[in-house]
Amino acid sequence: DFGVDHGGSNDILSHSKSKTHMKNLKSVEGSHTLDLFCAPATDLNTIRAECLMVSYIIEHDLPLLSSDHLSELIKITSGLKKFACKRTKTTSITKEMAKDCTEQFVSNLQKVPYFSVSTDGSADSGFKKQLYPVLVTYFNEDKMQVVTEVLSIPSMSKDSTGANIFELIKIELEKYSLDFSKVICFCSDNAN
């Protein structure tokens, strides 16, 4: 850092000839860019193959652990040298795909005139929190049928009273900007 308030462009010229500047210039010339330390970008065919493998695992409800073996099999049989999609990468791709599916589902849900909500708390008495999957049923115009999909699976550590369960569902609907006035039906097990 140096000032230019005294001599303006002359200050820049005199700084460029100073010993400090010359020393820093040599230092920069001898350094390398970070590109040398980063792995080259994977080609689109490999990325596509990895996403298709993850889709296969999800669609057939296989454990994510199976990707450790399936990844090696695909690498050998496909000829894609950079194919690598074991458990950790498969988990990350799954989470990204889930975000995309949720966004699409919520977008569809925001367009419908009404929908119903249902939930039932988990019965695990050993845990301090209970899971309350929030399911939404609506008419999907693209599929031309009534569908039920999981909106979210929030947990609750409070007592499972009707008021607390209502508040939990209300928070979930607000989180996805869903209009509570569109709810025409609520279903639950053993509801008072």
JSON list of C-alpha atoms in Angstrom, two decimals, residues 69-180:
[
{"chain": "A", "resi": 69, "resn": "HIS", "atom": "CA", "xyz": [-19.53, -51.44, -4.78]},
{"chain": "A", "resi": 70, "resn": "LEU", "atom": "CA", "xyz": [-21.79, -50.18, -7.56]},
{"chain": "A", "resi": 71, "resn": "SER", "atom": "CA", "xyz": [-19.43, -47.27, -8.24]},
{"chain": "A", "resi": 72, "resn": "GLU", "atom": "CA", "xyz": [-16.51, -49.62, -8.86]},
{"chain": "A", "resi": 73, "resn": "LEU", "atom": "CA", "xyz": [-18.64, -51.82, -11.13]},
{"chain": "A", "resi": 74, "resn": "ILE", "atom": "CA", "xyz": [-19.78, -48.87, -13.22]},
{"chain": "A", "resi": 75, "resn": "LYS", "atom": "CA", "xyz": [-16.25, -47.48, -13.46]},
{"chain": "A", "resi": 76, "resn": "ILE", "atom": "CA", "xyz": [-14.95, -50.79, -14.82]},
{"chain": "A", "resi": 77, "resn": "THR", "atom": "CA", "xyz": [-17.80, -51.47, -17.22]},
{"chain": "A", "resi": 78, "resn": "SER", "atom": "CA", "xyz": [-18.42, -47.94, -18.53]},
{"chain": "A", "resi": 79, "resn": "GLY", "atom": "CA", "xyz": [-14.86, -46.95, -19.34]},
{"chain": "A", "resi": 80, "resn": "LEU", "atom": "CA", "xyz": [-15.33, -43.62, -17.55]},
{"chain": "A", "resi": 81, "resn": "LYS", "atom": "CA", "xyz": [-11.91, -43.25, -15.93]},
{"chain": "A", "resi": 82, "resn": "LYS", "atom": "CA", "xyz": [-12.94, -40.40, -13.60]},
{"chain": "A", "resi": 83, "resn": "PHE", "atom": "CA", "xyz": [-16.17, -42.06, -12.40]},
{"chain": "A", "resi": 84, "resn": "ALA", "atom": "CA", "xyz": [-16.15, -42.00, -8.61]},
{"chain": "A", "resi": 85, "resn": "CYS", "atom": "CA", "xyz": [-19.40, -41.98, -6.69]},
{"chain": "A", "resi": 86, "resn": "LYS", "atom": "CA", "xyz": [-19.10, -43.80, -3.41]},
{"chain": "A", "resi": 87, "resn": "ARG", "atom": "CA", "xyz": [-21.08, -43.32, -0.22]},
{"chain": "A", "resi": 88, "resn": "THR", "atom": "CA", "xyz": [-20.13, -39.71, 0.60]},
{"chain": "A", "resi": 89, "resn": "LYS", "atom": "CA", "xyz": [-20.66, -38.34, -2.91]},
{"chain": "A", "resi": 90, "resn": "THR", "atom": "CA", "xyz": [-23.84, -40.39, -3.30]},
{"chain": "A", "resi": 91, "resn": "THR", "atom": "CA", "xyz": [-25.19, -38.88, -0.08]},
{"chain": "A", "resi": 92, "resn": "SER", "atom": "CA", "xyz": [-24.40, -35.35, -1.28]},
{"chain": "A", "resi": 93, "resn": "ILE", "atom": "CA", "xyz": [-26.02, -35.91, -4.68]},
{"chain": "A", "resi": 94, "resn": "THR", "atom": "CA", "xyz": [-29.07, -37.46, -2.97]},
{"chain": "A", "resi": 95, "resn": "LYS", "atom": "CA", "xyz": [-29.49, -34.38, -0.76]},
{"chain": "A", "resi": 96, "resn": "GLU", "atom": "CA", "xyz": [-29.28, -32.06, -3.79]},
{"chain": "A", "resi": 97, "resn": "MET", "atom": "CA", "xyz": [-31.80, -34.17, -5.71]},
{"chain": "A", "resi": 98, "resn": "ALA", "atom": "CA", "xyz": [-34.11, -34.10, -2.69]},
{"chain": "A", "resi": 99, "resn": "LYS", "atom": "CA", "xyz": [-33.94, -30.29, -2.58]},
{"chain": "A", "resi": 100, "resn": "ASP", "atom": "CA", "xyz": [-34.87, -30.13, -6.25]},
{"chain": "A", "resi": 101, "resn": "CYS", "atom": "CA", "xyz": [-37.77, -32.58, -5.80]},
{"chain": "A", "resi": 102, "resn": "THR", "atom": "CA", "xyz": [-39.03, -30.68, -2.75]},
{"chain": "A", "resi": 103, "resn": "GLU", "atom": "CA", "xyz": [-38.91, -27.36, -4.61]},
{"chain": "A", "resi": 104, "resn": "GLN", "atom": "CA", "xyz": [-40.86, -28.85, -7.52]},
{"chain": "A", "resi": 105, "resn": "PHE", "atom": "CA", "xyz": [-43.38, -30.50, -5.19]},
{"chain": "A", "resi": 106, "resn": "VAL", "atom": "CA", "xyz": [-43.93, -27.29, -3.19]},
{"chain": "A", "resi": 107, "resn": "SER", "atom": "CA", "xyz": [-44.26, -25.29, -6.41]},
{"chain": "A", "resi": 108, "resn": "ASN", "atom": "CA", "xyz": [-47.03, -27.68, -7.56]},
{"chain": "A", "resi": 109, "resn": "LEU", "atom": "CA", "xyz": [-48.67, -27.52, -4.15]},
{"chain": "A", "resi": 110, "resn": "GLN", "atom": "CA", "xyz": [-48.75, -23.72, -4.13]},
{"chain": "A", "resi": 111, "resn": "LYS", "atom": "CA", "xyz": [-50.81, -23.79, -7.36]},
{"chain": "A", "resi": 112, "resn": "VAL", "atom": "CA", "xyz": [-53.55, -26.15, -6.21]},
{"chain": "A", "resi": 113, "resn": "PRO", "atom": "CA", "xyz": [-56.79, -24.71, -4.77]},
{"chain": "A", "resi": 114, "resn": "TYR", "atom": "CA", "xyz": [-56.78, -27.03, -1.73]},
{"chain": "A", "resi": 115, "resn": "PHE", "atom": "CA", "xyz": [-55.03, -29.99, -0.14]},
{"chain": "A", "resi": 116, "resn": "SER", "atom": "CA", "xyz": [-55.22, -32.18, 2.95]},
{"chain": "A", "resi": 117, "resn": "VAL", "atom": "CA", "xyz": [-52.59, -32.80, 5.61]},
{"chain": "A", "resi": 118, "resn": "SER", "atom": "CA", "xyz": [-51.95, -35.88, 7.71]},
{"chain": "A", "resi": 119, "resn": "THR", "atom": "CA", "xyz": [-49.42, -36.93, 10.33]},
{"chain": "A", "resi": 120, "resn": "ASP", "atom": "CA", "xyz": [-48.79, -39.54, 12.97]},
{"chain": "A", "resi": 121, "resn": "GLY", "atom": "CA", "xyz": [-46.08, -39.35, 15.62]},
{"chain": "A", "resi": 122, "resn": "SER", "atom": "CA", "xyz": [-43.42, -41.99, 15.99]},
{"chain": "A", "resi": 123, "resn": "ALA", "atom": "CA", "xyz": [-43.96, -44.32, 18.94]},
{"chain": "A", "resi": 124, "resn": "ASP", "atom": "CA", "xyz": [-40.32, -44.59, 20.05]},
{"chain": "A", "resi": 125, "resn": "SER", "atom": "CA", "xyz": [-40.60, -44.02, 23.78]},
{"chain": "A", "resi": 126, "resn": "GLY", "atom": "CA", "xyz": [-36.83, -44.26, 24.34]},
{"chain": "A", "resi": 127, "resn": "PHE", "atom": "CA", "xyz": [-36.07, -41.05, 22.45]},
{"chain": "A", "resi": 128, "resn": "LYS", "atom": "CA", "xyz": [-36.58, -37.51, 23.69]},
{"chain": "A", "resi": 129, "resn": "LYS", "atom": "CA", "xyz": [-37.95, -36.38, 20.31]},
{"chain": "A", "resi": 130, "resn": "GLN", "atom": "CA", "xyz": [-40.81, -37.75, 18.27]},
{"chain": "A", "resi": 131, "resn": "LEU", "atom": "CA", "xyz": [-40.88, -37.61, 14.49]},
{"chain": "A", "resi": 132, "resn": "TYR", "atom": "CA", "xyz": [-44.02, -36.28, 12.82]},
{"chain": "A", "resi": 133, "resn": "PRO", "atom": "CA", "xyz": [-43.98, -36.93, 9.06]},
{"chain": "A", "resi": 134, "resn": "VAL", "atom": "CA", "xyz": [-46.20, -34.33, 7.37]},
{"chain": "A", "resi": 135, "resn": "LEU", "atom": "CA", "xyz": [-47.97, -35.85, 4.38]},
{"chain": "A", "resi": 136, "resn": "VAL", "atom": "CA", "xyz": [-49.93, -33.80, 1.88]},
{"chain": "A", "resi": 137, "resn": "THR", "atom": "CA", "xyz": [-52.63, -35.15, -0.42]},
{"chain": "A", "resi": 138, "resn": "TYR", "atom": "CA", "xyz": [-53.73, -33.16, -3.47]},
{"chain": "A", "resi": 139, "resn": "PHE", "atom": "CA", "xyz": [-54.85, -33.50, -7.06]},
{"chain": "A", "resi": 140, "resn": "ASN", "atom": "CA", "xyz": [-51.82, -33.40, -9.37]},
{"chain": "A", "resi": 141, "resn": "GLU", "atom": "CA", "xyz": [-52.95, -32.03, -12.73]},
{"chain": "A", "resi": 142, "resn": "ASP", "atom": "CA", "xyz": [-49.80, -33.23, -14.51]},
{"chain": "A", "resi": 143, "resn": "LYS", "atom": "CA", "xyz": [-50.46, -36.84, -13.45]},
{"chain": "A", "resi": 144, "resn": "MET", "atom": "CA", "xyz": [-54.26, -36.39, -13.50]},
{"chain": "A", "resi": 145, "resn": "GLN", "atom": "CA", "xyz": [-54.60, -38.20, -10.18]},
{"chain": "A", "resi": 146, "resn": "VAL", "atom": "CA", "xyz": [-54.75, -37.68, -6.45]},
{"chain": "A", "resi": 147, "resn": "VAL", "atom": "CA", "xyz": [-51.28, -38.06, -4.94]},
{"chain": "A", "resi": 148, "resn": "THR", "atom": "CA", "xyz": [-49.89, -38.17, -1.43]},
{"chain": "A", "resi": 149, "resn": "GLU", "atom": "CA", "xyz": [-46.34, -36.97, -0.86]},
{"chain": "A", "resi": 150, "resn": "VAL", "atom": "CA", "xyz": [-44.12, -36.37, 2.16]},
{"chain": "A", "resi": 151, "resn": "LEU", "atom": "CA", "xyz": [-43.63, -32.65, 2.72]},
{"chain": "A", "resi": 152, "resn": "SER", "atom": "CA", "xyz": [-41.21, -32.99, 5.63]},
{"chain": "A", "resi": 153, "resn": "ILE", "atom": "CA", "xyz": [-40.35, -35.03, 8.70]},
{"chain": "A", "resi": 154, "resn": "PRO", "atom": "CA", "xyz": [-39.97, -32.58, 11.58]},
{"chain": "A", "resi": 155, "resn": "SER", "atom": "CA", "xyz": [-39.27, -33.66, 15.14]},
{"chain": "A", "resi": 156, "resn": "MET", "atom": "CA", "xyz": [-40.84, -32.45, 18.34]},
{"chain": "A", "resi": 157, "resn": "SER", "atom": "CA", "xyz": [-39.46, -32.66, 21.87]},
{"chain": "A", "resi": 158, "resn": "LYS", "atom": "CA", "xyz": [-42.58, -31.19, 23.53]},
{"chain": "A", "resi": 159, "resn": "ASP", "atom": "CA", "xyz": [-45.54, -33.23, 24.73]},
{"chain": "A", "resi": 160, "resn": "SER", "atom": "CA", "xyz": [-47.64, -34.64, 21.91]},
{"chain": "A", "resi": 161, "resn": "THR", "atom": "CA", "xyz": [-50.72, -32.56, 22.61]},
{"chain": "A", "resi": 162, "resn": "GLY", "atom": "CA", "xyz": [-53.11, -31.50, 19.88]},
{"chain": "A", "resi": 163, "resn": "ALA", "atom": "CA", "xyz": [-52.00, -27.87, 20.27]},
{"chain": "A", "resi": 164, "resn": "ASN", "atom": "CA", "xyz": [-48.30, -28.76, 19.91]},
{"chain": "A", "resi": 165, "resn": "ILE", "atom": "CA", "xyz": [-48.91, -30.98, 16.89]},
{"chain": "A", "resi": 166, "resn": "PHE", "atom": "CA", "xyz": [-51.02, -28.21, 15.28]},
{"chain": "A", "resi": 167, "resn": "GLU", "atom": "CA", "xyz": [-48.22, -25.70, 15.90]},
{"chain": "A", "resi": 168, "resn": "LEU", "atom": "CA", "xyz": [-45.66, -28.09, 14.38]},
{"chain": "A", "resi": 169, "resn": "ILE", "atom": "CA", "xyz": [-47.74, -28.53, 11.22]},
{"chain": "A", "resi": 170, "resn": "LYS", "atom": "CA", "xyz": [-48.42, -24.80, 10.99]},
{"chain": "A", "resi": 171, "resn": "ILE", "atom": "CA", "xyz": [-44.67, -24.07, 11.19]},
{"chain": "A", "resi": 172, "resn": "GLU", "atom": "CA", "xyz": [-43.95, -26.63, 8.45]},
{"chain": "A", "resi": 173, "resn": "LEU", "atom": "CA", "xyz": [-46.57, -25.13, 6.12]},
{"chain": "A", "resi": 174, "resn": "GLU", "atom": "CA", "xyz": [-45.23, -21.62, 6.74]},
{"chain": "A", "resi": 175, "resn": "LYS", "atom": "CA", "xyz": [-41.66, -22.81, 6.11]},
{"chain": "A", "resi": 176, "resn": "TYR", "atom": "CA", "xyz": [-42.70, -23.76, 2.56]},
{"chain": "A", "resi": 177, "resn": "SER", "atom": "CA", "xyz": [-44.94, -20.68, 2.09]},
{"chain": "A", "resi": 178, "resn": "LEU", "atom": "CA", "xyz": [-48.06, -22.82, 1.86]},
{"chain": "A", "resi": 179, "resn": "ASP", "atom": "CA", "xyz": [-51.36, -21.08, 2.54]},
{"chain": "A", "resi": 180, "resn": "PHE", "atom": "CA", "xyz": [-52.98, -22.65, 5.61]}
]
